[in-house]
Amino acid sequence: MFDWDDLRVFLAVARARKVAPAARALGIDATTIARRLARLEKALDAELFELAAGERTLTARGQALLHHAEGAESAALAALEDVKGQEHRLAGQVRLSVAEGFGTWVLAPGMGDFNRRHPGIRLDLVTASGFLNPSNREADMAVMLARPQRGRLTVRRLGDYRLHLYASPAYLARAGTPLTPADLSDHVLVGYVPEFIFSPELDYLDEVEAGLEATLRSTSIIMQQRMIADGAGIGVLPDFIARRAPGLVPLMAEQVEITRSFWLVMHGDLRKLARIGAVADWLQERVDMLSGQRDPA
């Protein structure tokens, strides 16, 4: 027999891939983590991890245990909700991975409202480059720009949003107004750094006109928006971002319109938890505002 609590340690290491961050997440020291992993492997007579390049990757038997351990974790969380009732169900931590622009312009203005509705839920918004993977339980939920094709995931489309070319009046007064996509080759373009585009859905310029390349580039959509608003050049922005910068001028709106979708992704074992459902409902509300007449704030 093994100690059931060792499964919690196993899950933390499997998700973090390293002992130190798992120890921080659990609030116990790294030596204890290593000792309990060794105890679990001895009890199961199985090697669960391989160490390579400083990371612990699951062996085939470790992968098999992960499936069962996540099921046990989900059942334990559901049991707590059932026994402790509604007050507990709407409490706890939810880690949500989102793109920077979506988090800044769509979610941040509504965070106060969410907290007033659900004061017991601690909502972590993670806007690191690239999305954390709910399949590996790096996050509980993610709002992604493309539908994942693999993993034990629950996926639904939250809605669409549109993007257009924008420039400031100051830039247009200085450089002139392009009338066709081909004219953009004579202008300063603002866009992403190609090597650091974490999702193909962010590669806009080639969709506007084949061969276009940005001169001023940033991995941050916030910095791009600021450069465009300050007259540095022309760039593609989501409409929900551009309308937050008074004075930006849409260009060739009839000729160039790009549509993208927001996809809500969560681990299949978590979809029935009430706090996950509360966050999912709030996300849907925020996205619905994008297609309505109201501003997202």
PDB file of C-alpha atoms in Angstrom:
ATOM      1  CA  MET A   1       0.000   0.000   0.000  1.00  0.00           C
ATOM      2  CA  PHE A   2       1.089   3.582  -0.581  1.00  0.00           C
ATOM      3  CA  ASP A   3       0.288   6.888   1.087  1.00  0.00           C
ATOM      4  CA  TRP A   4      -2.520   8.557  -0.890  1.00  0.00           C
ATOM      5  CA  ASP A   5      -0.993  11.948  -0.206  1.00  0.00           C
ATOM      6  CA  ASP A   6       2.055  10.897  -2.215  1.00  0.00           C
ATOM      7  CA  LEU A   7      -0.167  11.108  -5.305  1.00  0.00           C
ATOM      8  CA  ARG A   8      -0.488  14.832  -4.660  1.00  0.00           C
ATOM      9  CA  VAL A   9       3.298  15.111  -4.685  1.00  0.00           C
ATOM     10  CA  PHE A  10       3.493  13.002  -7.837  1.00  0.00           C
ATOM     11  CA  LEU A  11       0.967  15.248  -9.621  1.00  0.00           C
ATOM     12  CA  ALA A  12       2.831  18.417  -8.657  1.00  0.00           C
ATOM     13  CA  VAL A  13       6.143  17.099 -10.002  1.00  0.00           C
ATOM     14  CA  ALA A  14       4.510  15.691 -13.155  1.00  0.00           C
ATOM     15  CA  ARG A  15       3.035  19.106 -13.918  1.00  0.00           C
ATOM     16  CA  ALA A  16       6.038  21.247 -12.973  1.00  0.00           C
ATOM     17  CA  ARG A  17       8.591  18.755 -14.376  1.00  0.00           C
ATOM     18  CA  LYS A  18      10.985  19.875 -11.644  1.00  0.00           C
ATOM     19  CA  VAL A  19      11.169  19.275  -7.899  1.00  0.00           C
ATOM     20  CA  ALA A  20      11.827  22.884  -6.811  1.00  0.00           C
ATOM     21  CA  PRO A  21       8.690  24.517  -8.314  1.00  0.00           C
ATOM     22  CA  ALA A  22       6.590  21.550  -7.169  1.00  0.00           C
ATOM     23  CA  ALA A  23       7.936  22.032  -3.646  1.00  0.00           C
ATOM     24  CA  ARG A  24       7.024  25.731  -3.737  1.00  0.00           C
ATOM     25  CA  ALA A  25       3.527  24.951  -4.988  1.00  0.00           C
ATOM     26  CA  LEU A  26       2.949  22.425  -2.194  1.00  0.00           C
ATOM     27  CA  GLY A  27       4.674  24.413   0.534  1.00  0.00           C
ATOM     28  CA  ILE A  28       7.099  21.639   1.471  1.00  0.00           C
ATOM     29  CA  ASP A  29      10.842  21.349   0.977  1.00  0.00           C
ATOM     30  CA  ALA A  30      12.513  19.708  -2.016  1.00  0.00           C
ATOM     31  CA  THR A  31      14.125  16.989   0.116  1.00  0.00           C
ATOM     32  CA  THR A  32      10.708  15.876   1.324  1.00  0.00           C
ATOM     33  CA  ILE A  33       9.424  15.862  -2.266  1.00  0.00           C
ATOM     34  CA  ALA A  34      12.276  13.608  -3.399  1.00  0.00           C
ATOM     35  CA  ARG A  35      11.831  11.267  -0.435  1.00  0.00           C
ATOM     36  CA  ARG A  36       8.102  10.899  -1.009  1.00  0.00           C
ATOM     37  CA  LEU A  37       8.567  10.239  -4.716  1.00  0.00           C
ATOM     38  CA  ALA A  38      11.069   7.516  -3.882  1.00  0.00           C
ATOM     39  CA  ARG A  39       8.599   6.044  -1.384  1.00  0.00           C
ATOM     40  CA  LEU A  40       5.830   6.037  -4.001  1.00  0.00           C
ATOM     41  CA  GLU A  41       8.032   4.371  -6.610  1.00  0.00           C
ATOM     42  CA  LYS A  42       9.041   1.716  -4.082  1.00  0.00           C
ATOM     43  CA  ALA A  43       5.413   1.059  -3.101  1.00  0.00           C
ATOM     44  CA  LEU A  44       4.398   0.690  -6.749  1.00  0.00           C
ATOM     45  CA  ASP A  45       7.607  -1.096  -7.775  1.00  0.00           C
ATOM     46  CA  ALA A  46       7.769   1.250 -10.764  1.00  0.00           C
ATOM     47  CA  GLU A  47      10.045   3.993 -12.035  1.00  0.00           C
ATOM     48  CA  LEU A  48       7.790   6.983 -12.620  1.00  0.00           C
ATOM     49  CA  PHE A  49      10.198   9.640 -13.913  1.00  0.00           C
ATOM     50  CA  GLU A  50      13.264   9.949 -16.079  1.00  0.00           C
ATOM     51  CA  LEU A  51      15.679  12.816 -15.455  1.00  0.00           C
ATOM     52  CA  ALA A  52      16.935  14.589 -18.596  1.00  0.00           C
ATOM     53  CA  ALA A  53      18.288  18.112 -19.081  1.00  0.00           C
ATOM     54  CA  GLY A  54      17.287  19.007 -15.541  1.00  0.00           C
ATOM     55  CA  GLU A  55      13.638  18.035 -16.027  1.00  0.00           C
ATOM     56  CA  ARG A  56      11.670  15.025 -14.866  1.00  0.00           C
ATOM     57  CA  THR A  57       9.657  13.442 -17.648  1.00  0.00           C
ATOM     58  CA  LEU A  58       7.127  10.695 -17.074  1.00  0.00           C
ATOM     59  CA  THR A  59       7.953   7.128 -18.003  1.00  0.00           C
ATOM     60  CA  ALA A  60       5.282   4.962 -19.621  1.00  0.00           C
ATOM     61  CA  ARG A  61       4.263   3.718 -16.172  1.00  0.00           C
ATOM     62  CA  GLY A  62       4.314   7.278 -14.887  1.00  0.00           C
ATOM     63  CA  GLN A  63       1.932   8.290 -17.671  1.00  0.00           C
ATOM     64  CA  ALA A  64      -0.380   5.452 -16.695  1.00  0.00           C
ATOM     65  CA  LEU A  65      -0.340   6.592 -13.062  1.00  0.00           C
ATOM     66  CA  LEU A  66      -0.973  10.221 -14.102  1.00  0.00           C
ATOM     67  CA  HIS A  67      -4.306   9.258 -15.666  1.00  0.00           C
ATOM     68  CA  HIS A  68      -5.490   7.557 -12.475  1.00  0.00           C
ATOM     69  CA  ALA A  69      -4.032  10.206 -10.155  1.00  0.00           C
ATOM     70  CA  GLU A  70      -5.844  13.003 -11.966  1.00  0.00           C
ATOM     71  CA  GLY A  71      -9.061  11.031 -11.763  1.00  0.00           C
ATOM     72  CA  ALA A  72      -8.558  10.604  -8.002  1.00  0.00           C
ATOM     73  CA  GLU A  73      -7.814  14.322  -7.642  1.00  0.00           C
ATOM     74  CA  SER A  74     -10.949  15.266  -9.560  1.00  0.00           C
ATOM     75  CA  ALA A  75     -13.075  12.902  -7.471  1.00  0.00           C
ATOM     76  CA  ALA A  76     -11.638  14.340  -4.259  1.00  0.00           C
ATOM     77  CA  LEU A  77     -12.406  17.913  -5.370  1.00  0.00           C
ATOM     78  CA  ALA A  78     -15.938  16.952  -6.347  1.00  0.00           C
ATOM     79  CA  ALA A  79     -16.436  15.233  -2.988  1.00  0.00           C
ATOM     80  CA  LEU A  80     -15.378  18.394  -1.151  1.00  0.00           C
ATOM     81  CA  GLU A  81     -17.872  20.413  -3.138  1.00  0.00           C
ATOM     82  CA  ASP A  82     -20.717  17.991  -2.412  1.00  0.00           C
ATOM     83  CA  VAL A  83     -19.979  17.717   1.298  1.00  0.00           C
ATOM     84  CA  LYS A  84     -19.159  21.346   2.063  1.00  0.00           C
ATOM     85  CA  GLY A  85     -21.930  22.826  -0.050  1.00  0.00           C
ATOM     86  CA  GLN A  86     -22.303  25.935  -2.183  1.00  0.00           C
ATOM     87  CA  GLU A  87     -20.091  28.170  -0.046  1.00  0.00           C
ATOM     88  CA  HIS A  88     -17.127  25.894  -0.652  1.00  0.00           C
ATOM     89  CA  ARG A  89     -17.981  25.205  -4.289  1.00  0.00           C
ATOM     90  CA  LEU A  90     -17.485  28.852  -5.160  1.00  0.00           C
ATOM     91  CA  ALA A  91     -14.159  29.114  -3.379  1.00  0.00           C
ATOM     92  CA  GLY A  92     -10.605  28.156  -4.233  1.00  0.00           C
ATOM     93  CA  GLN A  93      -8.021  28.954  -6.870  1.00  0.00           C
ATOM     94  CA  VAL A  94      -8.500  28.997 -10.648  1.00  0.00           C
ATOM     95  CA  ARG A  95      -5.493  29.557 -12.907  1.00  0.00           C
ATOM     96  CA  LEU A  96      -6.469  30.984 -16.284  1.00  0.00           C
ATOM     97  CA  SER A  97      -4.020  31.339 -19.194  1.00  0.00           C
ATOM     98  CA  VAL A  98      -4.885  34.069 -21.705  1.00  0.00           C
ATOM     99  CA  ALA A  99      -3.296  36.172 -24.420  1.00  0.00           C
ATOM    100  CA  GLU A 100      -1.989  39.533 -23.239  1.00  0.00           C
ATOM    101  CA  GLY A 101      -4.391  41.653 -25.276  1.00  0.00           C
ATOM    102  CA  PHE A 102      -7.448  39.632 -24.256  1.00  0.00           C
ATOM    103  CA  GLY A 103      -6.440  39.773 -20.607  1.00  0.00           C
ATOM    104  CA  THR A 104      -5.684  43.500 -20.664  1.00  0.00           C
ATOM    105  CA  TRP A 105      -8.597  44.874 -22.650  1.00  0.00           C
ATOM    106  CA  VAL A 106     -11.366  42.310 -22.149  1.00  0.00           C
ATOM    107  CA  LEU A 107     -10.851  40.656 -18.761  1.00  0.00           C
ATOM    108  CA  ALA A 108      -9.063  43.227 -16.589  1.00  0.00           C
ATOM    109  CA  PRO A 109     -11.913  45.792 -16.798  1.00  0.00           C
ATOM    110  CA  GLY A 110     -14.319  43.135 -15.479  1.00  0.00           C
ATOM    111  CA  MET A 111     -12.182  41.652 -12.702  1.00  0.00           C
ATOM    112  CA  GLY A 112     -13.731  43.854 -10.032  1.00  0.00           C
ATOM    113  CA  ASP A 113     -17.201  42.693 -11.022  1.00  0.00           C
ATOM    114  CA  PHE A 114     -16.082  39.054 -10.949  1.00  0.00           C
ATOM    115  CA  ASN A 115     -14.626  39.469  -7.461  1.00  0.00           C
ATOM    116  CA  ARG A 116     -17.796  41.083  -6.158  1.00  0.00           C
ATOM    117  CA  ARG A 117     -19.823  38.156  -7.491  1.00  0.00           C
ATOM    118  CA  HIS A 118     -17.426  35.429  -6.348  1.00  0.00           C
ATOM    119  CA  PRO A 119     -15.246  36.745  -3.519  1.00  0.00           C
ATOM    120  CA  GLY A 120     -14.170  33.228  -2.551  1.00  0.00           C
ATOM    121  CA  ILE A 121     -12.533  32.457  -5.904  1.00  0.00           C
ATOM    122  CA  ARG A 122      -8.890  33.447  -6.294  1.00  0.00           C
ATOM    123  CA  LEU A 123      -8.496  34.003 -10.031  1.00  0.00           C
ATOM    124  CA  ASP A 124      -4.941  33.974 -11.414  1.00  0.00           C
ATOM    125  CA  LEU A 125      -4.555  35.469 -14.915  1.00  0.00           C
ATOM    126  CA  VAL A 126      -1.371  34.241 -16.586  1.00  0.00           C
ATOM    127  CA  THR A 127      -0.277  36.143 -19.701  1.00  0.00           C
ATOM    128  CA  ALA A 128       3.142  34.604 -20.346  1.00  0.00           C
ATOM    129  CA  SER A 129       4.332  34.279 -23.941  1.00  0.00           C
ATOM    130  CA  GLY A 130       2.474  31.254 -25.236  1.00  0.00           C
ATOM    131  CA  PHE A 131      -0.385  29.520 -23.508  1.00  0.00           C
ATOM    132  CA  LEU A 132      -0.122  27.286 -20.475  1.00  0.00           C
ATOM    133  CA  ASN A 133      -1.431  23.840 -21.303  1.00  0.00           C
ATOM    134  CA  PRO A 134      -4.558  22.639 -19.461  1.00  0.00           C
ATOM    135  CA  SER A 135      -3.885  19.141 -20.813  1.00  0.00           C
ATOM    136  CA  ASN A 136      -0.720  19.032 -18.681  1.00  0.00           C
ATOM    137  CA  ARG A 137      -2.499  20.903 -15.879  1.00  0.00           C
ATOM    138  CA  GLU A 138      -0.138  23.877 -16.176  1.00  0.00           C
ATOM    139  CA  ALA A 139      -3.365  25.878 -15.969  1.00  0.00           C
ATOM    140  CA  ASP A 140      -6.936  24.998 -15.045  1.00  0.00           C
ATOM    141  CA  MET A 141      -8.324  26.861 -18.045  1.00  0.00           C
ATOM    142  CA  ALA A 142      -7.041  28.719 -21.091  1.00  0.00           C
ATOM    143  CA  VAL A 143      -8.554  31.025 -23.676  1.00  0.00           C
ATOM    144  CA  MET A 144      -6.733  30.119 -26.874  1.00  0.00           C
ATOM    145  CA  LEU A 145      -6.778  31.380 -30.446  1.00  0.00           C
ATOM    146  CA  ALA A 146      -6.997  27.912 -32.022  1.00  0.00           C
ATOM    147  CA  ARG A 147      -8.856  24.748 -31.088  1.00  0.00           C
ATOM    148  CA  PRO A 148      -6.491  22.152 -29.582  1.00  0.00           C
ATOM    149  CA  GLN A 149      -6.517  18.842 -31.388  1.00  0.00           C
ATOM    150  CA  ARG A 150      -5.231  16.571 -28.637  1.00  0.00           C
ATOM    151  CA  GLY A 151      -5.424  16.007 -24.901  1.00  0.00           C
ATOM    152  CA  ARG A 152      -8.061  15.194 -22.277  1.00  0.00           C
ATOM    153  CA  LEU A 153      -9.731  18.529 -22.782  1.00  0.00           C
ATOM    154  CA  THR A 154     -13.138  20.131 -22.872  1.00  0.00           C
ATOM    155  CA  VAL A 155     -13.235  22.787 -25.599  1.00  0.00           C
ATOM    156  CA  ARG A 156     -15.846  25.299 -26.678  1.00  0.00           C
ATOM    157  CA  ARG A 157     -15.811  28.366 -28.888  1.00  0.00           C
ATOM    158  CA  LEU A 158     -16.503  31.523 -26.906  1.00  0.00           C
ATOM    159  CA  GLY A 159     -16.937  33.738 -29.954  1.00  0.00           C
ATOM    160  CA  ASP A 160     -15.235  35.611 -32.772  1.00  0.00           C
ATOM    161  CA  TYR A 161     -13.461  38.943 -32.930  1.00  0.00           C
ATOM    162  CA  ARG A 162     -12.301  41.078 -35.840  1.00  0.00           C
ATOM    163  CA  LEU A 163      -9.094  42.871 -36.675  1.00  0.00           C
ATOM    164  CA  HIS A 164      -8.352  45.758 -39.047  1.00  0.00           C
ATOM    165  CA  LEU A 165      -5.449  47.921 -40.112  1.00  0.00           C
ATOM    166  CA  TYR A 166      -5.016  51.064 -38.002  1.00  0.00           C
ATOM    167  CA  ALA A 167      -2.857  54.176 -38.006  1.00  0.00           C
ATOM    168  CA  SER A 168      -2.789  57.497 -36.177  1.00  0.00           C
ATOM    169  CA  PRO A 169      -3.787  60.793 -37.859  1.00  0.00           C
ATOM    170  CA  ALA A 170      -0.232  62.037 -37.243  1.00  0.00           C
ATOM    171  CA  TYR A 171       1.283  59.154 -39.186  1.00  0.00           C
ATOM    172  CA  LEU A 172      -1.158  59.516 -42.082  1.00  0.00           C
ATOM    173  CA  ALA A 173      -0.519  63.259 -42.279  1.00  0.00           C
ATOM    174  CA  ARG A 174       3.211  62.581 -42.509  1.00  0.00           C
ATOM    175  CA  ALA A 175       3.303  59.480 -44.733  1.00  0.00           C
ATOM    176  CA  GLY A 176       0.023  59.584 -46.643  1.00  0.00           C
ATOM    177  CA  THR A 177      -2.922  57.179 -46.595  1.00  0.00           C
ATOM    178  CA  PRO A 178      -2.553  53.797 -48.337  1.00  0.00           C
ATOM    179  CA  LEU A 179      -5.582  52.916 -50.448  1.00  0.00           C
ATOM    180  CA  THR A 180      -4.856  49.273 -51.253  1.00  0.00           C
ATOM    181  CA  PRO A 181      -3.001  46.467 -49.462  1.00  0.00           C
ATOM    182  CA  ALA A 182      -0.242  46.695 -52.085  1.00  0.00           C
ATOM    183  CA  ASP A 183       0.389  50.307 -51.020  1.00  0.00           C
ATOM    184  CA  LEU A 184       1.469  49.105 -47.564  1.00  0.00           C
ATOM    185  CA  SER A 185       4.864  48.063 -48.914  1.00  0.00           C
ATOM    186  CA  ASP A 186       5.746  51.780 -49.002  1.00  0.00           C
ATOM    187  CA  HIS A 187       4.841  52.318 -45.334  1.00  0.00           C
ATOM    188  CA  VAL A 188       6.294  51.573 -41.921  1.00  0.00           C
ATOM    189  CA  LEU A 189       4.508  48.514 -40.558  1.00  0.00           C
ATOM    190  CA  VAL A 190       4.190  47.464 -36.919  1.00  0.00           C
ATOM    191  CA  GLY A 191       3.850  43.796 -36.028  1.00  0.00           C
ATOM    192  CA  TYR A 192       5.084  40.753 -34.132  1.00  0.00           C
ATOM    193  CA  VAL A 193       8.627  39.384 -34.050  1.00  0.00           C
ATOM    194  CA  PRO A 194       8.256  36.371 -36.388  1.00  0.00           C
ATOM    195  CA  GLU A 195      10.538  34.084 -34.387  1.00  0.00           C
ATOM    196  CA  PHE A 196       8.446  34.617 -31.254  1.00  0.00           C
ATOM    197  CA  ILE A 197       4.920  34.272 -32.630  1.00  0.00           C
ATOM    198  CA  PHE A 198       3.514  31.644 -30.286  1.00  0.00           C
ATOM    199  CA  SER A 199       0.351  31.009 -32.315  1.00  0.00           C
ATOM    200  CA  PRO A 200      -0.011  31.006 -36.141  1.00  0.00           C
ATOM    201  CA  GLU A 201      -3.241  32.962 -35.688  1.00  0.00           C
ATOM    202  CA  LEU A 202      -1.121  36.011 -34.762  1.00  0.00           C
ATOM    203  CA  ASP A 203       0.664  36.055 -38.132  1.00  0.00           C
ATOM    204  CA  TYR A 204      -1.501  38.724 -39.753  1.00  0.00           C
ATOM    205  CA  LEU A 205       0.560  40.644 -42.287  1.00  0.00           C
ATOM    206  CA  ASP A 206       0.965  37.893 -44.855  1.00  0.00           C
ATOM    207  CA  GLU A 207      -2.800  37.491 -44.736  1.00  0.00           C
ATOM    208  CA  VAL A 208      -3.222  41.186 -45.565  1.00  0.00           C
ATOM    209  CA  GLU A 209      -0.813  41.048 -48.524  1.00  0.00           C
ATOM    210  CA  ALA A 210       1.721  38.383 -49.390  1.00  0.00           C
ATOM    211  CA  GLY A 211       5.278  39.387 -48.632  1.00  0.00           C
ATOM    212  CA  LEU A 212       4.576  42.210 -46.182  1.00  0.00           C
ATOM    213  CA  GLU A 213       7.030  42.463 -43.292  1.00  0.00           C
ATOM    214  CA  ALA A 214       6.959  44.615 -40.180  1.00  0.00           C
ATOM    215  CA  THR A 215       9.736  47.142 -39.665  1.00  0.00           C
ATOM    216  CA  LEU A 216       8.908  47.864 -36.016  1.00  0.00           C
ATOM    217  CA  ARG A 217       8.319  44.629 -34.145  1.00  0.00           C
ATOM    218  CA  SER A 218       7.402  43.561 -30.637  1.00  0.00           C
ATOM    219  CA  THR A 219       6.239  40.400 -28.907  1.00  0.00           C
ATOM    220  CA  SER A 220       3.755  42.570 -26.975  1.00  0.00           C
ATOM    221  CA  ILE A 221       0.444  43.664 -28.457  1.00  0.00           C
ATOM    222  CA  ILE A 222       0.366  46.446 -25.840  1.00  0.00           C
ATOM    223  CA  MET A 223       3.609  47.857 -27.212  1.00  0.00           C
ATOM    224  CA  GLN A 224       2.350  47.511 -30.781  1.00  0.00           C
ATOM    225  CA  GLN A 225      -0.818  49.399 -29.948  1.00  0.00           C
ATOM    226  CA  ARG A 226       1.210  52.158 -28.304  1.00  0.00           C
ATOM    227  CA  MET A 227       3.573  52.461 -31.277  1.00  0.00           C
ATOM    228  CA  ILE A 228       0.643  52.725 -33.690  1.00  0.00           C
ATOM    229  CA  ALA A 229      -1.179  55.255 -31.489  1.00  0.00           C
ATOM    230  CA  ASP A 230       1.977  57.372 -31.192  1.00  0.00           C
ATOM    231  CA  GLY A 231       2.372  57.582 -34.970  1.00  0.00           C
ATOM    232  CA  ALA A 232       5.215  55.128 -35.541  1.00  0.00           C
ATOM    233  CA  GLY A 233       3.475  53.182 -38.304  1.00  0.00           C
ATOM    234  CA  ILE A 234       0.526  51.110 -39.487  1.00  0.00           C
ATOM    235  CA  GLY A 235      -0.446  47.815 -37.897  1.00  0.00           C
ATOM    236  CA  VAL A 236      -3.153  45.199 -37.459  1.00  0.00           C
ATOM    237  CA  LEU A 237      -5.060  45.457 -34.184  1.00  0.00           C
ATOM    238  CA  PRO A 238      -8.138  43.714 -32.803  1.00  0.00           C
ATOM    239  CA  ASP A 239     -11.033  46.147 -32.921  1.00  0.00           C
ATOM    240  CA  PHE A 240     -11.607  45.725 -29.181  1.00  0.00           C
ATOM    241  CA  ILE A 241      -8.091  47.080 -28.593  1.00  0.00           C
ATOM    242  CA  ALA A 242      -8.079  49.800 -31.248  1.00  0.00           C
ATOM    243  CA  ARG A 243     -11.243  51.443 -30.000  1.00  0.00           C
ATOM    244  CA  ARG A 244      -9.570  51.947 -26.623  1.00  0.00           C
ATOM    245  CA  ALA A 245      -7.094  54.358 -28.259  1.00  0.00           C
ATOM    246  CA  PRO A 246      -9.114  57.441 -29.233  1.00  0.00           C
ATOM    247  CA  GLY A 247      -8.192  58.815 -32.627  1.00  0.00           C
ATOM    248  CA  LEU A 248      -6.902  55.681 -34.309  1.00  0.00           C
ATOM    249  CA  VAL A 249      -8.050  55.553 -37.919  1.00  0.00           C
ATOM    250  CA  PRO A 250      -9.149  52.242 -39.505  1.00  0.00           C
ATOM    251  CA  LEU A 251      -7.713  51.713 -42.988  1.00  0.00           C
ATOM    252  CA  MET A 252      -9.221  49.780 -45.896  1.00  0.00           C
ATOM    253  CA  ALA A 253     -11.903  48.392 -43.595  1.00  0.00           C
ATOM    254  CA  GLU A 254     -13.879  46.981 -46.518  1.00  0.00           C
ATOM    255  CA  GLN A 255     -10.854  45.372 -48.164  1.00  0.00           C
ATOM    256  CA  VAL A 256      -9.030  44.044 -45.112  1.00  0.00           C
ATOM    257  CA  GLU A 257     -10.930  42.339 -42.315  1.00  0.00           C
ATOM    258  CA  ILE A 258      -9.432  39.460 -40.367  1.00  0.00           C
ATOM    259  CA  THR A 259     -11.553  37.213 -38.155  1.00  0.00           C
ATOM    260  CA  ARG A 260     -10.269  35.122 -35.293  1.00  0.00           C
ATOM    261  CA  SER A 261     -11.948  33.053 -32.557  1.00  0.00           C
ATOM    262  CA  PHE A 262     -11.544  32.632 -28.819  1.00  0.00           C
ATOM    263  CA  TRP A 263     -11.594  29.010 -27.619  1.00  0.00           C
ATOM    264  CA  LEU A 264     -12.178  28.095 -23.990  1.00  0.00           C
ATOM    265  CA  VAL A 265     -10.090  25.064 -23.063  1.00  0.00           C
ATOM    266  CA  MET A 266     -10.123  23.226 -19.750  1.00  0.00           C
ATOM    267  CA  HIS A 267      -8.968  19.885 -18.460  1.00  0.00           C
ATOM    268  CA  GLY A 268     -11.723  17.305 -18.754  1.00  0.00           C
ATOM    269  CA  ASP A 269     -11.498  16.341 -15.081  1.00  0.00           C
ATOM    270  CA  LEU A 270     -12.254  19.909 -13.934  1.00  0.00           C
ATOM    271  CA  ARG A 271     -15.200  20.832 -16.115  1.00  0.00           C
ATOM    272  CA  LYS A 272     -17.838  19.916 -13.503  1.00  0.00           C
ATOM    273  CA  LEU A 273     -16.298  21.941 -10.651  1.00  0.00           C
ATOM    274  CA  ALA A 274     -18.531  24.862  -9.720  1.00  0.00           C
ATOM    275  CA  ARG A 275     -15.731  27.422  -9.484  1.00  0.00           C
ATOM    276  CA  ILE A 276     -14.575  26.444 -12.990  1.00  0.00           C
ATOM    277  CA  GLY A 277     -18.133  26.852 -14.219  1.00  0.00           C
ATOM    278  CA  ALA A 278     -18.373  30.301 -12.597  1.00  0.00           C
ATOM    279  CA  VAL A 279     -15.222  31.467 -14.391  1.00  0.00           C
ATOM    280  CA  ALA A 280     -16.395  29.938 -17.683  1.00  0.00           C
ATOM    281  CA  ASP A 281     -19.731  31.775 -17.450  1.00  0.00           C
ATOM    282  CA  TRP A 282     -17.954  35.058 -16.733  1.00  0.00           C
ATOM    283  CA  LEU A 283     -15.610  34.565 -19.687  1.00  0.00           C
ATOM    284  CA  GLN A 284     -18.584  33.974 -21.956  1.00  0.00           C
ATOM    285  CA  GLU A 285     -20.178  37.205 -20.745  1.00  0.00           C
ATOM    286  CA  ARG A 286     -16.997  39.169 -21.450  1.00  0.00           C
ATOM    287  CA  VAL A 287     -16.660  37.756 -24.969  1.00  0.00           C
ATOM    288  CA  ASP A 288     -20.363  38.301 -25.697  1.00  0.00           C
ATOM    289  CA  MET A 289     -19.789  42.000 -25.034  1.00  0.00           C
ATOM    290  CA  LEU A 290     -17.333  42.116 -27.922  1.00  0.00           C
ATOM    291  CA  SER A 291     -20.022  41.231 -30.456  1.00  0.00           C
ATOM    292  CA  GLY A 292     -22.678  43.455 -28.853  1.00  0.00           C
ATOM    293  CA  GLN A 293     -23.164  47.172 -28.908  1.00  0.00           C
ATOM    294  CA  ARG A 294     -21.517  47.778 -25.547  1.00  0.00           C
ATOM    295  CA  ASP A 295     -17.859  48.409 -24.937  1.00  0.00           C
ATOM    296  CA  PRO A 296     -16.183  45.485 -23.106  1.00  0.00           C
ATOM    297  CA  ALA A 297     -15.696  47.591 -19.993  1.00  0.00           C
TER     298      ALA A 297
END
